[in-house]
Amino acid sequence: KKLPIVFSPVSRPEQLGIVKSLEKPDGLATGVFENPRYEKQIDLLRILKPTVKRVLLVYDPTQGAGLEQDKQMIEKILSSKGISLVAVEVFAVNEIYNKTQAHIRGADAVLTLKDNTVLSGIEGVIKLCSLHHVLLMASEFESGYKGAALSFGLPDDLYGEQGARLARKILEDKMLPAAMPCVTAGEQILKINAKT
């Protein structure tokens, strides 16, 4: 009950009840938050693949990080741009390949979120996208190193570095988490896997 907590990274920590607000956490927790910026991701996707009309989203709706909200937000953004969304719900790693394979034909692009279930089986999604010549855009940076054609975000170590800076202020400067605004790790970038 008295131990300070530094989280890194969390999307929408205030909606999850981890902090009262990003500016004034008001408790024992502070940390590094991320904003997936789906509008920007989709705009970049359309620049790189202007013919995109159908996007396949592979995600686990039971993940506690608000992925169902993310899916609804993405669907609204895509719809406003005349692009349809097909959502493939997976609940375990061993479902990813078969469920994605059943829907990938006719897709112009596959989108994945920062989703622990899908990230654990991302190699299967990458393999299917390669096999069917479908562009894969991951909403996190590390999948680009594994073979995703496009990945949008920041390297994980940058989140850790920012979290360590906050922890250092707590430990060395005796700052209270309640008075320490949550921070980002920087401006997200697009990584293009030239080999893929």
CSV table of C-alpha atoms in Angstrom, one decimal:
chain,number,residue,atom,x,y,z
A,1,LYS,CA,0.0,0.0,0.0
A,2,LYS,CA,3.0,2.3,0.4
A,3,LEU,CA,5.3,1.1,-2.4
A,4,PRO,CA,5.6,3.5,-5.4
A,5,ILE,CA,4.7,2.0,-8.8
A,6,VAL,CA,6.1,3.0,-12.1
A,7,PHE,CA,4.4,1.4,-15.1
A,8,SER,CA,5.7,1.3,-18.7
A,9,PRO,CA,4.1,1.4,-21.2
A,10,VAL,CA,0.3,1.5,-20.7
A,11,SER,CA,-2.3,2.8,-23.1
A,12,ARG,CA,-5.0,5.0,-21.4
A,13,PRO,CA,-3.9,4.4,-17.8
A,14,GLU,CA,-6.5,6.9,-16.5
A,15,GLN,CA,-9.3,4.9,-18.1
A,16,LEU,CA,-7.9,1.7,-16.6
A,17,GLY,CA,-8.0,3.3,-13.2
A,18,ILE,CA,-4.2,3.2,-12.7
A,19,VAL,CA,-4.0,7.0,-12.3
A,20,LYS,CA,-6.5,9.7,-11.7
A,21,SER,CA,-5.2,11.7,-14.7
A,22,LEU,CA,-2.0,11.9,-16.8
A,23,GLU,CA,-1.1,15.3,-15.4
A,24,LYS,CA,-1.8,14.5,-11.8
A,25,PRO,CA,-1.7,10.8,-11.1
A,26,ASP,CA,-2.9,11.3,-7.4
A,27,GLY,CA,-1.7,8.0,-5.9
A,28,LEU,CA,1.2,5.7,-5.7
A,29,ALA,CA,1.6,5.1,-9.4
A,30,THR,CA,3.0,7.1,-12.3
A,31,GLY,CA,4.6,6.0,-15.5
A,32,VAL,CA,5.0,5.9,-19.2
A,33,PHE,CA,1.9,6.0,-21.4
A,34,GLU,CA,1.5,5.4,-25.1
A,35,ASN,CA,-0.9,6.7,-27.6
A,36,PRO,CA,-1.3,4.3,-30.6
A,37,ARG,CA,-2.3,7.2,-32.9
A,38,TYR,CA,-4.4,5.0,-35.2
A,39,GLU,CA,-5.5,7.9,-37.4
A,40,LYS,CA,-1.8,8.5,-38.3
A,41,GLN,CA,-1.1,4.8,-38.8
A,42,ILE,CA,-4.0,4.5,-41.2
A,43,ASP,CA,-3.0,7.6,-43.1
A,44,LEU,CA,0.5,6.2,-43.5
A,45,LEU,CA,-0.9,2.9,-44.7
A,46,ARG,CA,-3.0,4.7,-47.3
A,47,ILE,CA,0.1,6.6,-48.5
A,48,LEU,CA,2.1,3.4,-48.9
A,49,LYS,CA,-0.8,1.4,-50.3
A,50,PRO,CA,-3.4,3.8,-51.8
A,51,THR,CA,-5.5,1.0,-53.2
A,52,VAL,CA,-6.4,-0.4,-49.7
A,53,LYS,CA,-10.1,-1.2,-49.5
A,54,ARG,CA,-10.3,-4.1,-47.0
A,55,VAL,CA,-8.3,-4.4,-43.7
A,56,LEU,CA,-8.1,-7.5,-41.6
A,57,LEU,CA,-7.7,-6.8,-37.9
A,58,VAL,CA,-6.4,-9.7,-35.8
A,59,TYR,CA,-6.8,-9.1,-32.0
A,60,ASP,CA,-7.8,-10.7,-28.7
A,61,PRO,CA,-10.9,-8.8,-27.4
A,62,THR,CA,-10.3,-10.2,-23.9
A,63,GLN,CA,-7.1,-8.4,-23.4
A,64,GLY,CA,-7.5,-5.9,-20.5
A,65,ALA,CA,-5.9,-2.9,-22.3
A,66,GLY,CA,-9.0,-1.7,-24.1
A,67,LEU,CA,-8.4,-3.5,-27.4
A,68,GLU,CA,-12.2,-3.7,-28.0
A,69,GLN,CA,-12.3,0.1,-27.8
A,70,ASP,CA,-9.3,0.3,-30.1
A,71,LYS,CA,-11.1,-2.0,-32.6
A,72,GLN,CA,-14.1,0.3,-32.6
A,73,MET,CA,-11.9,3.4,-33.1
A,74,ILE,CA,-10.1,1.8,-36.0
A,75,GLU,CA,-13.3,0.7,-37.6
A,76,LYS,CA,-14.7,4.2,-37.4
A,77,ILE,CA,-11.5,5.7,-38.9
A,78,LEU,CA,-11.4,3.2,-41.7
A,79,SER,CA,-15.1,3.6,-42.5
A,80,SER,CA,-14.6,7.4,-42.8
A,81,LYS,CA,-12.0,6.7,-45.5
A,82,GLY,CA,-14.1,4.2,-47.4
A,83,ILE,CA,-12.2,1.1,-46.1
A,84,SER,CA,-13.9,-1.9,-44.7
A,85,LEU,CA,-12.7,-3.7,-41.6
A,86,VAL,CA,-12.9,-7.5,-41.0
A,87,ALA,CA,-12.2,-8.3,-37.3
A,88,VAL,CA,-10.7,-11.7,-36.5
A,89,GLU,CA,-11.1,-12.4,-32.8
A,90,VAL,CA,-8.6,-14.8,-31.3
A,91,PHE,CA,-8.5,-15.9,-27.7
A,92,ALA,CA,-5.4,-18.1,-27.7
A,93,VAL,CA,-2.1,-18.2,-29.6
A,94,ASN,CA,-3.0,-21.6,-31.2
A,95,GLU,CA,-6.0,-20.0,-32.9
A,96,ILE,CA,-4.2,-17.2,-34.6
A,97,TYR,CA,-3.0,-19.0,-37.7
A,98,ASN,CA,-6.2,-20.9,-38.6
A,99,LYS,CA,-8.6,-18.0,-37.9
A,100,THR,CA,-6.4,-15.5,-39.8
A,101,GLN,CA,-6.0,-18.0,-42.7
A,102,ALA,CA,-9.8,-18.3,-43.0
A,103,HIS,CA,-10.2,-14.5,-43.6
A,104,ILE,CA,-7.0,-13.3,-45.3
A,105,ARG,CA,-8.1,-13.9,-48.9
A,106,GLY,CA,-9.3,-10.6,-50.3
A,107,ALA,CA,-7.6,-8.5,-47.6
A,108,ASP,CA,-5.4,-5.7,-48.8
A,109,ALA,CA,-3.7,-5.3,-45.4
A,110,VAL,CA,-3.6,-7.0,-42.0
A,111,LEU,CA,-3.4,-4.8,-38.9
A,112,THR,CA,-2.3,-6.0,-35.5
A,113,LEU,CA,-2.4,-4.1,-32.2
A,114,LYS,CA,-0.2,-4.1,-29.2
A,115,ASP,CA,-1.9,-7.3,-28.0
A,116,ASN,CA,0.0,-9.9,-25.9
A,117,THR,CA,-1.9,-12.9,-27.5
A,118,VAL,CA,-1.3,-11.8,-31.1
A,119,LEU,CA,2.3,-10.8,-30.4
A,120,SER,CA,3.0,-14.2,-29.0
A,121,GLY,CA,1.9,-15.7,-32.3
A,122,ILE,CA,3.0,-12.9,-34.7
A,123,GLU,CA,5.3,-15.3,-36.7
A,124,GLY,CA,2.2,-17.1,-37.9
A,125,VAL,CA,0.6,-13.8,-39.1
A,126,ILE,CA,3.8,-12.8,-40.8
A,127,LYS,CA,4.0,-16.2,-42.5
A,128,LEU,CA,0.4,-15.9,-43.8
A,129,CYS,CA,0.9,-12.3,-45.0
A,130,SER,CA,4.0,-13.4,-46.9
A,131,LEU,CA,2.3,-16.5,-48.4
A,132,HIS,CA,-0.8,-14.4,-49.6
A,133,HIS,CA,1.2,-11.3,-50.5
A,134,VAL,CA,-0.8,-9.1,-48.0
A,135,LEU,CA,0.8,-6.1,-46.3
A,136,LEU,CA,1.1,-6.5,-42.5
A,137,MET,CA,1.1,-3.3,-40.4
A,138,ALA,CA,1.9,-3.8,-36.7
A,139,SER,CA,0.8,-1.2,-34.2
A,140,GLU,CA,4.0,-1.8,-32.2
A,141,PHE,CA,7.6,-1.5,-33.3
A,142,GLU,CA,9.2,-4.9,-32.5
A,143,SER,CA,7.2,-6.9,-35.0
A,144,GLY,CA,9.1,-5.1,-37.8
A,145,TYR,CA,12.3,-6.9,-36.7
A,146,LYS,CA,10.4,-10.2,-37.0
A,147,GLY,CA,9.2,-9.6,-40.5
A,148,ALA,CA,6.1,-7.3,-40.5
A,149,ALA,CA,6.3,-5.0,-43.5
A,150,LEU,CA,5.3,-2.0,-41.5
A,151,SER,CA,5.5,-1.3,-37.8
A,152,PHE,CA,4.5,1.8,-36.0
A,153,GLY,CA,5.6,2.8,-32.6
A,154,LEU,CA,8.8,3.0,-30.6
A,155,PRO,CA,11.4,0.5,-29.6
A,156,ASP,CA,10.5,-1.1,-26.3
A,157,ASP,CA,13.8,0.0,-24.7
A,158,LEU,CA,12.8,3.7,-25.0
A,159,TYR,CA,9.7,3.0,-22.8
A,160,GLY,CA,12.0,1.2,-20.2
A,161,GLU,CA,14.4,4.1,-20.2
A,162,GLN,CA,11.7,6.6,-19.5
A,163,GLY,CA,10.3,4.4,-16.8
A,164,ALA,CA,13.8,4.2,-15.2
A,165,ARG,CA,14.1,8.0,-15.2
A,166,LEU,CA,10.8,8.2,-13.3
A,167,ALA,CA,11.9,5.5,-10.8
A,168,ARG,CA,15.2,7.3,-10.3
A,169,LYS,CA,13.4,10.6,-9.4
A,170,ILE,CA,11.4,8.6,-6.8
A,171,LEU,CA,14.4,6.8,-5.4
A,172,GLU,CA,17.1,9.6,-5.5
A,173,ASP,CA,15.1,12.8,-5.5
A,174,LYS,CA,12.4,11.5,-3.1
A,175,MET,CA,9.6,12.6,-5.4
A,176,LEU,CA,6.1,11.3,-4.9
A,177,PRO,CA,4.4,9.5,-7.8
A,178,ALA,CA,1.2,11.5,-7.1
A,179,ALA,CA,3.1,14.7,-8.1
A,180,MET,CA,4.9,13.3,-11.2
A,181,PRO,CA,2.9,13.6,-14.4
A,182,CYS,CA,2.9,10.5,-16.7
A,183,VAL,CA,5.1,10.8,-19.7
A,184,THR,CA,5.5,9.5,-23.2
A,185,ALA,CA,8.7,7.9,-24.6
A,186,GLY,CA,8.7,10.2,-27.6
A,187,GLU,CA,7.1,10.6,-31.0
A,188,GLN,CA,6.1,7.3,-32.6
A,189,ILE,CA,7.7,6.4,-36.0
A,190,LEU,CA,7.0,4.2,-38.9
A,191,LYS,CA,9.5,1.3,-39.6
A,192,ILE,CA,9.6,-0.1,-43.0
A,193,ASN,CA,11.0,-3.6,-43.3
A,194,ALA,CA,12.7,-3.3,-46.7
A,195,LYS,CA,13.4,-7.0,-46.9
A,196,THR,CA,9.8,-7.9,-46.4
